Short mmCIF file of C-alpha atoms in Angstrom, two decimals:
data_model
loop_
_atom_site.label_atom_id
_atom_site.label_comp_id
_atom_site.label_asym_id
_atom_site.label_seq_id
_atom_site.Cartn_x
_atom_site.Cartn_y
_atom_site.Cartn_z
CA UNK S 13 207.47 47.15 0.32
CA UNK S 14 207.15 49.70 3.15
CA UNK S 15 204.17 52.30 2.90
CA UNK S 16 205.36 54.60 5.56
CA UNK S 17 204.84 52.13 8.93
CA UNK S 18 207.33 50.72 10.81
CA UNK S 19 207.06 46.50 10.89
CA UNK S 20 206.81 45.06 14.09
CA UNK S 21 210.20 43.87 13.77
CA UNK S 22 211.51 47.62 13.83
CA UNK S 23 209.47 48.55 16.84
CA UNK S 24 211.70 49.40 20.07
CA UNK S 25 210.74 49.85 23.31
CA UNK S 26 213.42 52.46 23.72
CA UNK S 27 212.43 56.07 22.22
CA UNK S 28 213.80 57.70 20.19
CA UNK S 29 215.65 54.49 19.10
CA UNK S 30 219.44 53.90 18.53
CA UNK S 31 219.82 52.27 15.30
CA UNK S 32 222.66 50.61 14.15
CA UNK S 33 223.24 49.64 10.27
CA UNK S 34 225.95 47.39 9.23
CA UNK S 35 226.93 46.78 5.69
CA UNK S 36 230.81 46.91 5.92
CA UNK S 37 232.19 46.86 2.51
CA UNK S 38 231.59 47.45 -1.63
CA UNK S 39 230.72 51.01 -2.44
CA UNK S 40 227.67 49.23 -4.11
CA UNK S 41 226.35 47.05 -1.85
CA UNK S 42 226.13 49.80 0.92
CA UNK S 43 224.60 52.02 -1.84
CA UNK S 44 221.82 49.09 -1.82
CA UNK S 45 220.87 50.03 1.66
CA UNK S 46 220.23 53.55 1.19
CA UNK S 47 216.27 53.37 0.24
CA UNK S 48 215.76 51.52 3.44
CA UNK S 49 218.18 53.67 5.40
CA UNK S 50 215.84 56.48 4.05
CA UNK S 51 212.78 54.94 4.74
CA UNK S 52 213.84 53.95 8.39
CA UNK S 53 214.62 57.53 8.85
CA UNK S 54 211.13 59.00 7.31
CA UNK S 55 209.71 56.13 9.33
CA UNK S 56 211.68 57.49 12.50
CA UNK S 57 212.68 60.82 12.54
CA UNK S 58 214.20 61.62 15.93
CA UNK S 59 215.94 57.64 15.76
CA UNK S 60 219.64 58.07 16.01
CA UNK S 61 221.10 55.88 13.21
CA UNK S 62 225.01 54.66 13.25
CA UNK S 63 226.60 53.19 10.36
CA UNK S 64 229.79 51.00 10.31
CA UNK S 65 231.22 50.85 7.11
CA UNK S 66 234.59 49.95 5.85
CA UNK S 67 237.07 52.80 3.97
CA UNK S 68 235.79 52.26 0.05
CA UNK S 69 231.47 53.59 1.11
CA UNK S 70 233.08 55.89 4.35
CA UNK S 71 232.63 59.07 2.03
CA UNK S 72 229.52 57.78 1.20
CA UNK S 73 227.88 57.57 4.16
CA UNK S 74 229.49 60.41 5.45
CA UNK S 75 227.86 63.03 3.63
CA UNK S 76 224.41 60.86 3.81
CA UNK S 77 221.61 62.79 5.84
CA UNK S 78 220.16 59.94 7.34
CA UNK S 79 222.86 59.32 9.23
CA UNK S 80 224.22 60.63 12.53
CA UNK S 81 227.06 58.55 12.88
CA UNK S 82 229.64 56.57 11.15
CA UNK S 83 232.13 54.00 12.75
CA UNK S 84 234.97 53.02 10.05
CA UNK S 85 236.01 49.70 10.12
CA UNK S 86 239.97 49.62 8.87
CA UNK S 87 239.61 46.33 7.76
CA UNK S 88 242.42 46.33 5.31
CA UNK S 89 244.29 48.61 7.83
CA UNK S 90 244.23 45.99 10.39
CA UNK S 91 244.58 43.01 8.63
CA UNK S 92 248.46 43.90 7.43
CA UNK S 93 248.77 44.85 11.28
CA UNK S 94 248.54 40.98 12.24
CA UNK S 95 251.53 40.36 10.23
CA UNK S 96 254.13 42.93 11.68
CA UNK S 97 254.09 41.55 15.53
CA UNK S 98 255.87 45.68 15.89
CA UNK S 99 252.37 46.66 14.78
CA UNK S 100 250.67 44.38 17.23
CA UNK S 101 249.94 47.13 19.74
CA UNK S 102 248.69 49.88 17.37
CA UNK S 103 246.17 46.88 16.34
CA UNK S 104 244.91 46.46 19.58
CA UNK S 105 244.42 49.76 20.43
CA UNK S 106 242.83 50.89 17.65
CA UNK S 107 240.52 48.35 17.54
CA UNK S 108 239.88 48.76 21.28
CA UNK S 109 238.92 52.03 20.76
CA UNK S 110 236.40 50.87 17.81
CA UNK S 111 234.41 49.05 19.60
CA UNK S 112 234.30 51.63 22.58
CA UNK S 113 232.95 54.35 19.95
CA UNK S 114 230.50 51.56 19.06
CA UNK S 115 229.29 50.89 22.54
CA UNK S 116 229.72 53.75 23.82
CA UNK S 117 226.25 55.17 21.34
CA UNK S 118 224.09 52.55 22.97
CA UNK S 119 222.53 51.04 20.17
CA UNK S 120 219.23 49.61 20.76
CA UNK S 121 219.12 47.63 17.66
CA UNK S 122 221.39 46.43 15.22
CA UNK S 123 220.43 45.73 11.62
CA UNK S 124 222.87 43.22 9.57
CA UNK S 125 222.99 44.19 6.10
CA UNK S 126 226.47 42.08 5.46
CA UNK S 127 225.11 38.66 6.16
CA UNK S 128 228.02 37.00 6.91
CA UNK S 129 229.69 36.05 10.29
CA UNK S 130 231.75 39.78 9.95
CA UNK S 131 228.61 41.12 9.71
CA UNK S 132 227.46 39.24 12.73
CA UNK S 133 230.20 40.20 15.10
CA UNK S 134 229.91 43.54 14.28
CA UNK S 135 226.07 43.39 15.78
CA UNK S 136 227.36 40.98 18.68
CA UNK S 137 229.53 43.10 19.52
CA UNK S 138 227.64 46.38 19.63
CA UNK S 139 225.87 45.47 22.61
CA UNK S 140 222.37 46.10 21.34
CA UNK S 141 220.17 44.14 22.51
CA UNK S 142 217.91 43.07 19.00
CA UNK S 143 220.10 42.02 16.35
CA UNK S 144 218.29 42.11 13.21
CA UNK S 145 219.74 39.34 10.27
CA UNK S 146 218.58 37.89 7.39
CA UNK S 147 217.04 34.20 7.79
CA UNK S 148 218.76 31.16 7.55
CA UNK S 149 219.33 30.04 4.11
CA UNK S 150 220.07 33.72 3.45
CA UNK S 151 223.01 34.23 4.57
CA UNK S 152 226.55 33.19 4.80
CA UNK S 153 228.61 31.66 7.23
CA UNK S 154 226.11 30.95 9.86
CA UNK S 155 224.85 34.45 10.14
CA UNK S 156 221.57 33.76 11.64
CA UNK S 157 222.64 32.25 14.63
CA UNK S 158 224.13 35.55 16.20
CA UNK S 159 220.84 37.52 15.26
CA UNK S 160 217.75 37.48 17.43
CA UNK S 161 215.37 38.22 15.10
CA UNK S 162 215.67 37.36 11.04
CA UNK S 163 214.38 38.25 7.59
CA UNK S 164 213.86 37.06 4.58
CA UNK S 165 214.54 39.07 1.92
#
């Protein structure tokens, strides 16, 4: 448990920090990430921490005060967009412009709460530079191998 010091594999070189959390999906899984969400934020108080998050937990995190940012991942959105070619371009372009807002905050590091390849994109394609996963054997889909540093939870 974390008494109020950042581990070593939270420390960035980079200050104050750009912290991106990813936990795309159930209202309650993303409401599982709140204590360290908090505790990253009493641990770093000037960070700047994103949040990508899929429509059910956007609300959510939102209104959390914790967090400076939210990136909403239309998941369901796009996924009927595949399917109507007349939709094709809307798809693209929306997307486009999702990862642009993503990139465009800088994030140092990227913390993969999802655990799954999704999960693993999403930090891949942030651009930052440590992407934090769990270890393998604790996650899905081959997780670990697009994270630079891992955990075991």
């Amino acid at each position: 448990m974390m008494t109020g010091a950042i581990p070593s594999a939270m420390a960035v070189s980079t200050y104050p920090p750009r912290i991106l959390f990813i936990r795309l999906s159930a209202v309650g899984d993303v409401i599982n990430t709140l204590p360290a969400l908090e505790a990253l934020r009493r641990g770093l108080p000037d960070a700047f921490i994103g949040y990508v998050v899929e429509d059910r937990a956007h609300d959510l995190i939102t209104r959390h005060p914790s967090v400076n940012r939210v990136h909403l991942y239309r998941r369901k959105r796009w996924a009927r967009y595949i399917h109507q070619p007349l939709h094709w371009w809307t798809l693209f372009e929306e997307f486009s412009n999702f990862l642009h807002e993503i990139r465009r905050e800088q994030y140092t590091v990227a913390l993969d709460f999802q655990g799954n390849l999704k999960g693993a994109l999403h930090g891949l394609l942030s651009g930052a530079r440590r992407r934090v996963g769990f270890s393998r054997g604790h996650c899905k889909e081959n997780n670990f191998f697009f994270n630079n540093e891992h955990v075991t939870p």
